[in-house]
GROMACS .gro file of C-alpha atoms in nm:
model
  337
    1UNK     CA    1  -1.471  -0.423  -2.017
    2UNK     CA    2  -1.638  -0.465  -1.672
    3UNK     CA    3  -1.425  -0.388  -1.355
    4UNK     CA    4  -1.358  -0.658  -1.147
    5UNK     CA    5  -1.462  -0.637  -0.787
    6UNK     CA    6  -1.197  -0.661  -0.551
    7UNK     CA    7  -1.171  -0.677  -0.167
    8UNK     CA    8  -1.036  -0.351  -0.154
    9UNK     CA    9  -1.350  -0.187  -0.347
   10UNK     CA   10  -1.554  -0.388  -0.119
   11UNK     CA   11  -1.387  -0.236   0.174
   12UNK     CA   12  -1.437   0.158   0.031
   13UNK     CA   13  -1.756   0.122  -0.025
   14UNK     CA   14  -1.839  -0.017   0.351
   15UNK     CA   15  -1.624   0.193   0.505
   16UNK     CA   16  -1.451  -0.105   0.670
   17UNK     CA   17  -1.091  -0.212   0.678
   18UNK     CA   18  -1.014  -0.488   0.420
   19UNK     CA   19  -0.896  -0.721   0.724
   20UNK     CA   20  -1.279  -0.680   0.818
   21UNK     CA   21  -1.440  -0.727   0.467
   22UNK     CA   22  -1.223  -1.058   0.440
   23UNK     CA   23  -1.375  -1.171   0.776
   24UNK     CA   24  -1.722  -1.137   0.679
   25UNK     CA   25  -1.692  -1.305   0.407
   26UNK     CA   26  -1.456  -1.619   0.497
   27UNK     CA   27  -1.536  -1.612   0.860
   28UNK     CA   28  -1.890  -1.467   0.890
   29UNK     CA   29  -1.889  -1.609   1.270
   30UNK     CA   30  -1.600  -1.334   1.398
   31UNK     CA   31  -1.849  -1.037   1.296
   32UNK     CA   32  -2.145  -0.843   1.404
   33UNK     CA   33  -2.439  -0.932   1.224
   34UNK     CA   34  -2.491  -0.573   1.096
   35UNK     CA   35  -2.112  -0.602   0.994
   36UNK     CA   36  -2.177  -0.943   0.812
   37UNK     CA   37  -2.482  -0.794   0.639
   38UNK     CA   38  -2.361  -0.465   0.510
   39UNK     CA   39  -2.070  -0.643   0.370
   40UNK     CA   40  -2.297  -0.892   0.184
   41UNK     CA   41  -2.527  -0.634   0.046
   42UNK     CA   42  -2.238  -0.384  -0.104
   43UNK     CA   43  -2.081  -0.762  -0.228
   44UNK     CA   44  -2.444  -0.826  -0.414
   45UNK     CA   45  -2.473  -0.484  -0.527
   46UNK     CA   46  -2.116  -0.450  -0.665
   47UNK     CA   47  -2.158  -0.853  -0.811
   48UNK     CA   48  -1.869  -0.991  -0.547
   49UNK     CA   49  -1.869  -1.375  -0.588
   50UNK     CA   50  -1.580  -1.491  -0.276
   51UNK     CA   51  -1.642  -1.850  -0.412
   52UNK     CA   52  -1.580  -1.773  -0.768
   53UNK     CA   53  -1.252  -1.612  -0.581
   54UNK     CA   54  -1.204  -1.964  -0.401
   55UNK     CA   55  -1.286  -2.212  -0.717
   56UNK     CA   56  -1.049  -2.015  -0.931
   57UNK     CA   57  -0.746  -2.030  -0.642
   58UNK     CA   58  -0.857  -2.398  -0.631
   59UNK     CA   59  -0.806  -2.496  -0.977
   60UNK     CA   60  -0.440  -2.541  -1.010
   61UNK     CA   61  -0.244  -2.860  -1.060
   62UNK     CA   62  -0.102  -2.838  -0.708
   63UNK     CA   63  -0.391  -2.627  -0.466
   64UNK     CA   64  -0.095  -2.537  -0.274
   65UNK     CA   65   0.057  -2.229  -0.124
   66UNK     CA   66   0.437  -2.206  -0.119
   67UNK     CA   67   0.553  -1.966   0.151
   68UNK     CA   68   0.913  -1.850   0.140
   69UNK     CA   69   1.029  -1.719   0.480
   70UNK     CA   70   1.337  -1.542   0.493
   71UNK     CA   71   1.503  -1.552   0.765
   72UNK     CA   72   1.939  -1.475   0.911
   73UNK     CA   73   2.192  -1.670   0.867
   74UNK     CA   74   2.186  -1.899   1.233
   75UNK     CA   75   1.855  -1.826   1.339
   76UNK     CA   76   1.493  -1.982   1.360
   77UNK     CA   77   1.223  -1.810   1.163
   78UNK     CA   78   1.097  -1.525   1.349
   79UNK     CA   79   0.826  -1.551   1.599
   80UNK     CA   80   0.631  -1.295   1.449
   81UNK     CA   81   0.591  -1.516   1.151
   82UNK     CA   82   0.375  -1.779   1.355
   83UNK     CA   83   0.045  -1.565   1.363
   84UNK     CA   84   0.129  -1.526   0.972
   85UNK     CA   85   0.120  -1.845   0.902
   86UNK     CA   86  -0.129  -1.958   1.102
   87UNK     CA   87  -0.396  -1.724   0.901
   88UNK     CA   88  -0.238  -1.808   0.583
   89UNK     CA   89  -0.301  -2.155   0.691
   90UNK     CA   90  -0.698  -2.097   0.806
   91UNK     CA   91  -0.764  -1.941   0.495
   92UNK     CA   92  -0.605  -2.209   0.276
   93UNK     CA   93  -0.792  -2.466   0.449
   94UNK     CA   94  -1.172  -2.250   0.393
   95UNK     CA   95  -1.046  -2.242   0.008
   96UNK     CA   96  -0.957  -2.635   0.027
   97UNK     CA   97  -0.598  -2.539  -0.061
   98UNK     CA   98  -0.272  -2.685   0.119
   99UNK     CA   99   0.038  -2.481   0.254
  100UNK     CA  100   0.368  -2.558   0.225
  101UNK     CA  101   0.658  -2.363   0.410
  102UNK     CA  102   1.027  -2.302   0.341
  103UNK     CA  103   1.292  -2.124   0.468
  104UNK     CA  104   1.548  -1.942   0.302
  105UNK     CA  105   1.826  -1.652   0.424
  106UNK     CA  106   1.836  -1.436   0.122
  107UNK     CA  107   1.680  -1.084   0.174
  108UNK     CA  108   1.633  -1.066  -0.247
  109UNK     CA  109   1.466  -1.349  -0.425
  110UNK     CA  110   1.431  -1.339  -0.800
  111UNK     CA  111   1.140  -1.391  -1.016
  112UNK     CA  112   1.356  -1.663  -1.170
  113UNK     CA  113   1.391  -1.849  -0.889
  114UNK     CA  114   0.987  -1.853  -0.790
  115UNK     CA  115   0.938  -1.941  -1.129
  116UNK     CA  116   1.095  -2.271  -1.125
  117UNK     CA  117   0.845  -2.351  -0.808
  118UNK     CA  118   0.549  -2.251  -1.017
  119UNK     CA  119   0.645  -2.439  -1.307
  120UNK     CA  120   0.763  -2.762  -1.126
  121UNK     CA  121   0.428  -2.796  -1.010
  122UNK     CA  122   0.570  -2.748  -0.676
  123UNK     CA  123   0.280  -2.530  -0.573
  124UNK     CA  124   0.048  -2.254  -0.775
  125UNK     CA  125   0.091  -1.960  -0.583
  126UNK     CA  126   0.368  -1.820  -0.358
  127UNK     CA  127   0.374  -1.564  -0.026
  128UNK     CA  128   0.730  -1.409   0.026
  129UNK     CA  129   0.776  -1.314   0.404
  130UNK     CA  130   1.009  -1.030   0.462
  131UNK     CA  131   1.167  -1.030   0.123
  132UNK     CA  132   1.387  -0.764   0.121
  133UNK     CA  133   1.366  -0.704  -0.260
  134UNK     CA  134   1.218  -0.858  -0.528
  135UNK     CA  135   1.368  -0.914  -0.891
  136UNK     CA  136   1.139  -0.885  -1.135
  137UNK     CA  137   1.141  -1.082  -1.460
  138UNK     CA  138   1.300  -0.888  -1.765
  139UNK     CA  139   1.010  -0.956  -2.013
  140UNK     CA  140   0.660  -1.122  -1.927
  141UNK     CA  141   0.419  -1.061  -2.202
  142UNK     CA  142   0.006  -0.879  -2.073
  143UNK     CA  143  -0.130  -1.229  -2.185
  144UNK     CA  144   0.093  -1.388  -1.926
  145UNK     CA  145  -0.114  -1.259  -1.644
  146UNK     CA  146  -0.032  -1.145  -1.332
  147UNK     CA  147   0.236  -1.391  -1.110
  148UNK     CA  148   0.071  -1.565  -0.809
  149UNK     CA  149   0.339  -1.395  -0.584
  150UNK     CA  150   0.277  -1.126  -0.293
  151UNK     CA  151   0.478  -0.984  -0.059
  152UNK     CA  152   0.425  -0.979   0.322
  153UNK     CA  153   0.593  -0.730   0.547
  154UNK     CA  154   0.769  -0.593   0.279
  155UNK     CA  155   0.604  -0.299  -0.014
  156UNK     CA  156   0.727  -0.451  -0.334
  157UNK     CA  157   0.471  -0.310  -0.529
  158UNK     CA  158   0.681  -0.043  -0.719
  159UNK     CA  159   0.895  -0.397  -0.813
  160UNK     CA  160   0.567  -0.491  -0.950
  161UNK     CA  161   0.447  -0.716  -0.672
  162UNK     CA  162   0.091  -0.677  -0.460
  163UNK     CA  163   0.196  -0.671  -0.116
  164UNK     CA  164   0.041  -0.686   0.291
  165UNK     CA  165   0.145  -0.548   0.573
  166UNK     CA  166   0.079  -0.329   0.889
  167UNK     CA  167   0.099   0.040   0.841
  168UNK     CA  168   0.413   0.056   1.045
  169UNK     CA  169   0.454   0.412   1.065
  170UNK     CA  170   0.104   0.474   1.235
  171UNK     CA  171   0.233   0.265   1.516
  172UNK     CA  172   0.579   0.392   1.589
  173UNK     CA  173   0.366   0.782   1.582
  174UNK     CA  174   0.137   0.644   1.887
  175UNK     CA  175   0.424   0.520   2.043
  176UNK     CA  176   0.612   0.840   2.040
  177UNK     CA  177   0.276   1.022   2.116
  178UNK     CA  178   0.249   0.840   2.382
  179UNK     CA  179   0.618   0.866   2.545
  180UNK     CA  180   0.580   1.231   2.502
  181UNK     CA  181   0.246   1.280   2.673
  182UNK     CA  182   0.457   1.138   2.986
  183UNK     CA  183   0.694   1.400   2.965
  184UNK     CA  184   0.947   1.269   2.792
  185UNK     CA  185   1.175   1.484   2.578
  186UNK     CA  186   1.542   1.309   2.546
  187UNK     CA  187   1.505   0.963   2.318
  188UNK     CA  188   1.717   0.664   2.178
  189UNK     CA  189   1.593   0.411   1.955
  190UNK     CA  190   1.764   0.087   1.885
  191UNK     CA  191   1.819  -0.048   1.558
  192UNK     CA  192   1.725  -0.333   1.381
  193UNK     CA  193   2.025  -0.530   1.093
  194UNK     CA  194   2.139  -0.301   0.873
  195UNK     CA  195   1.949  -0.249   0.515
  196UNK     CA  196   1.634  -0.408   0.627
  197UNK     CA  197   1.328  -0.233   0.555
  198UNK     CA  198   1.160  -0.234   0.834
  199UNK     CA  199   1.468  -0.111   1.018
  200UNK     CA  200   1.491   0.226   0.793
  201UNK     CA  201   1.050   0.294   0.796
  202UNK     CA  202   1.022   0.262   1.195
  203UNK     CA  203   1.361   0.483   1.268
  204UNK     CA  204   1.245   0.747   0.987
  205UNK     CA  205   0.860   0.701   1.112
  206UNK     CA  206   1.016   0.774   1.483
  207UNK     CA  207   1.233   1.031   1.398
  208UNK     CA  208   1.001   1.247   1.152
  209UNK     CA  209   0.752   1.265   1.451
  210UNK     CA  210   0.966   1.361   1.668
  211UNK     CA  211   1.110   1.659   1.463
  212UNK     CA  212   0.735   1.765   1.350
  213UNK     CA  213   0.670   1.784   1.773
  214UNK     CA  214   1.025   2.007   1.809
  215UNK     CA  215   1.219   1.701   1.940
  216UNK     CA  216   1.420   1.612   1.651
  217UNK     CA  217   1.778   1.692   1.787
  218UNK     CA  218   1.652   1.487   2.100
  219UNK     CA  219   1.730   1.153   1.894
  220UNK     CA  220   1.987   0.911   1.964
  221UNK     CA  221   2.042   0.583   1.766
  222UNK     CA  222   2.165   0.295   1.918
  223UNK     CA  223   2.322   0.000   1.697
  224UNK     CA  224   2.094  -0.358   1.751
  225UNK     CA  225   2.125  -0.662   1.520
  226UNK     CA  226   1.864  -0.947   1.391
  227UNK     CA  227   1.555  -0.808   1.612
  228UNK     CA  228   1.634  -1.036   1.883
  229UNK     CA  229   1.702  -1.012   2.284
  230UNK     CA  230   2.117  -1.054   2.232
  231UNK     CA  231   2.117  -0.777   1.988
  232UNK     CA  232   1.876  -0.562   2.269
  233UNK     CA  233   2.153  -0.641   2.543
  234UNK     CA  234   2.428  -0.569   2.313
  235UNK     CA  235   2.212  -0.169   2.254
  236UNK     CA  236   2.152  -0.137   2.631
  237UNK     CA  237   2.511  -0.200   2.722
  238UNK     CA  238   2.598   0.142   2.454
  239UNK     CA  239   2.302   0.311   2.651
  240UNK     CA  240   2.460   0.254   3.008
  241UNK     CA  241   2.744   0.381   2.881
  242UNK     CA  242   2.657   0.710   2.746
  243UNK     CA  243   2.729   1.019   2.987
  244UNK     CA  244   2.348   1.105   2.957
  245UNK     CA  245   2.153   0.882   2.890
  246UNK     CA  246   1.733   0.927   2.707
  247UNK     CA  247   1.489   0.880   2.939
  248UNK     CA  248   1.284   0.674   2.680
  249UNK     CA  249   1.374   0.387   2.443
  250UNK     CA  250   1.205   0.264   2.131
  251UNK     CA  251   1.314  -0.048   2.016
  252UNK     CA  252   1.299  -0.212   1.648
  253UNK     CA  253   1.119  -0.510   1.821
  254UNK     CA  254   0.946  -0.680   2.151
  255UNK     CA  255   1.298  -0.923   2.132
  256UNK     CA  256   1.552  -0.580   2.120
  257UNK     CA  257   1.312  -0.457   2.383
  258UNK     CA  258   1.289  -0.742   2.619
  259UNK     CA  259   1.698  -0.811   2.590
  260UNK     CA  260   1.706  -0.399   2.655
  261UNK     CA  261   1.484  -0.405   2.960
  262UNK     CA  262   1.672  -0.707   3.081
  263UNK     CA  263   2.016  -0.541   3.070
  264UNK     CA  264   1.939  -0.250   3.205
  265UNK     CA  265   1.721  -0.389   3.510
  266UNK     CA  266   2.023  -0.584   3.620
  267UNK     CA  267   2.274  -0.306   3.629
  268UNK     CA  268   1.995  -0.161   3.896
  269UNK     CA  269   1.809   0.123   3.663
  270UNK     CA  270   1.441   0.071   3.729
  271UNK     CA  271   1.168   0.071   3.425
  272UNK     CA  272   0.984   0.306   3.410
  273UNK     CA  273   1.112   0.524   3.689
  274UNK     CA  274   1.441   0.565   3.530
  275UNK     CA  275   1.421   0.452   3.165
  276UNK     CA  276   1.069   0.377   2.966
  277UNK     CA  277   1.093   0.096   2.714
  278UNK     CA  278   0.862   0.004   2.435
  279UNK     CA  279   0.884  -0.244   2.121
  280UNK     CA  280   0.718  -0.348   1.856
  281UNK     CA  281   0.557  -0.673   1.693
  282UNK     CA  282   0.339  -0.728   2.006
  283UNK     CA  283   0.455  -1.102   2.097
  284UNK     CA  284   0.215  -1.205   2.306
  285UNK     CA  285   0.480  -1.322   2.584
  286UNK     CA  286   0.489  -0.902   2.648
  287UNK     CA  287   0.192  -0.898   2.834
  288UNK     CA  288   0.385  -1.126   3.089
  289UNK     CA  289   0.731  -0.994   3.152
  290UNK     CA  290   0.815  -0.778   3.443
  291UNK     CA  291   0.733  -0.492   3.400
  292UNK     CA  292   0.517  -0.582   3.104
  293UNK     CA  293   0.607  -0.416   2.787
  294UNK     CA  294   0.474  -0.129   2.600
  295UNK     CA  295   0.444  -0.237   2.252
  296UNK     CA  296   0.275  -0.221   1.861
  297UNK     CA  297   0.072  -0.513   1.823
  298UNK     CA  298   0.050  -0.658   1.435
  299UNK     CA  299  -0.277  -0.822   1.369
  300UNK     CA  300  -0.080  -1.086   1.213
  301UNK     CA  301  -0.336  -1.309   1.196
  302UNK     CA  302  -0.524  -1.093   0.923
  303UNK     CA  303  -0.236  -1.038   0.753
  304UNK     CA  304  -0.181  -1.421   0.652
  305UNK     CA  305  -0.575  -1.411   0.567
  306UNK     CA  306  -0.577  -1.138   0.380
  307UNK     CA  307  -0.253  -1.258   0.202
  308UNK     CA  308  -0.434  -1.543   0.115
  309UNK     CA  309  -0.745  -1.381  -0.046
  310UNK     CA  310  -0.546  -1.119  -0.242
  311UNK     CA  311  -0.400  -1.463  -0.387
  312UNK     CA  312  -0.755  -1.584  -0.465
  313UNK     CA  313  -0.827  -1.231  -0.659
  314UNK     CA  314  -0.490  -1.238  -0.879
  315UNK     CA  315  -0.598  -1.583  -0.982
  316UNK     CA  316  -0.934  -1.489  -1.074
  317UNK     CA  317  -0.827  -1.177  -1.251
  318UNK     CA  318  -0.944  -0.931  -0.966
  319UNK     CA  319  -0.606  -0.822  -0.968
  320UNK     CA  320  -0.417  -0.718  -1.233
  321UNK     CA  321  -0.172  -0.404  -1.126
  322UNK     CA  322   0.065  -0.433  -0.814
  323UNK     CA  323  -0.111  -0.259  -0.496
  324UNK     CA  324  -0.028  -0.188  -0.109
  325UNK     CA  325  -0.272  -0.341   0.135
  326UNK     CA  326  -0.214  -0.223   0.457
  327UNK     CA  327  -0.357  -0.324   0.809
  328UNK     CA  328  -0.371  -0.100   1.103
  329UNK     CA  329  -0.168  -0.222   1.363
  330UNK     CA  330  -0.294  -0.163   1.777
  331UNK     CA  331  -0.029   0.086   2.014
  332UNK     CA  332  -0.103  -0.108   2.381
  333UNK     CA  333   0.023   0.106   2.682
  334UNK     CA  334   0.180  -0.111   2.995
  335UNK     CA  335   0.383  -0.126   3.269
  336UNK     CA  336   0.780  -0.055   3.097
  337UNK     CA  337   0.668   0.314   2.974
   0.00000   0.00000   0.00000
């Protein structure tokens, strides 16, 4: 049997990132020329067809996209979802297909539930933002095919699900590069909620670092909450407590971070002089706070597309095994570090 062509053997063989590869070919406009036409020549040579990709997507009773958000109990869907959707949403629209959101609070979704979308005809194929866990179905015979479900944020792939996301570790390891090339050697990182993923990867990621540079014992963990500024004031109130204090803070996310920096400015500590901050996400509002903030941008935006065209190669058999795409995220130096 022939091997299908994916976008991920498109982006070995051009030496670009698969973010890149999917630009070139949905959005020829947002490359270089020579980027456009290597990427079209290795497609050709390897027999690549994006609109076979496209037609087979668009064939389904429904040509929509379900997206399940999941979000805690009380709050809004997270900010950082809005460049997610909005490239899930240009991609549908270049493959003629329609998105439809919803919401939900449960960190674990089963395949039981998804299923009942899929065979309602409420839409053909489903992206599950920040699914904590994913439970798989107990039987599903090889002629079955792969499910039209991926993960975002989350690696589900050992629960049998192709996932996206930003290689997370890579940017908490600039961050503490970074903090440490400004001479500082006593640390505290605030938490995000309790058994969430990304919580447990960016503490470990900070952490591991800073034990492989001799700084390991130099660690102290500060309790947040649900990634947001209340749950940053609620950390920096612990910190100004503490009979020494780190000179340098990582925080979960930009919201810990800016509720962090906002706490501790107003009981008179200056940033950076007496405390450097930095977060993560990369919220664009960071860029504008005072001091700006020192953070991990996501590219987001690629994420959603590339979520979308992973969807496009499942359908068309391009995909047929769970597997871990994962975009490089961009450290961004300012004024709070």
């Amino acid at each position: 049997m022939t091997k299908r062509i994916t976008l991920a053997d498109l982006a070995e063989q051009t030496g670009l990132n698969i973010s890149t590869v999917s630009r070139a070919l949905s959005r020829p406009d947002r490359v270089s020329n020579e980027t456009r036409r290597l990427v079209e020549k290795v497609a050709s040579q390897l027999g690549y067809e994006t609109n076979v990709a496209a037609r087979n997507l668009s064939r389904g009773t429904t040509d929509t996209i379900l997206v399940l958000a999941s979000s805690f109990s009380g709050q809004a869907i997270s900010p950082v979802f809005t460049g997610i959707l909005l490239g899930v949403c240009e991609e549908a629209k270049a493959l003629g297909l329609n998105v439809m959101l919803r919401q939900y609070l449960e960190q674990t979704i089963s395949a039981s539930d998804v299923m009942r979308y899929l065979q309602a005809g409420v839409a053909d194929s489903v992206l599950l933002v920040a699914t904590e866990q994913w439970l798989p179905p107990a039987e599903r015979s090889p002629d079955e095919g792969t499910l039209p479900v991926v993960s975002i944020f989350n690696d589900l792939t050992t629960s049998g699900l192709t996932s996206v996301m930003t290689q997370e570790v890579d940017g908490y390891v600039a961050i503490v590069d970074h903090l440490v090339e400004r001479g500082h050697r006593h640390f505290a990182f605030v938490s995000g909620p309790a058994g969430i993923g990304h919580e447990h990867i960016r503490y470990n990621a900070v952490k591991s670092r800073l034990s492989t540079l001799g700084l390991g014992k130099k660690l102290v963990r500060l309790e947040g909450g649900p990634f947001d500024m209340a749950s940053g004031t609620k950390a920096a109130q612990a910190f100004l407590a503490l009979k020494k204090r780190p000179t340098a803070v990582i925080c979960c996310s930009d919201g810990l971070a800016l509720g962090f920096m906002h706490t501790v400015l107003g009981s008179g500590l200056r940033v950076p002089e007496d405390v450097a901050i930095a977060g993560y996400d990369g919220m664009d509002y960071t860029a504008f706070t005072s001091p700006s903030l020192t953070t991990v941008i996501q590219p987001t935006l690629e994420i959603g597309r590339v979520a979308v065209q992973v969807l496009a190669d499942i359908h068309n058999g391009r995909i047929t095994t769970p597997r871990l795409v994962a975009l490089a995220p961009t450290f961004v130096a300012r004024q709070s570090t």
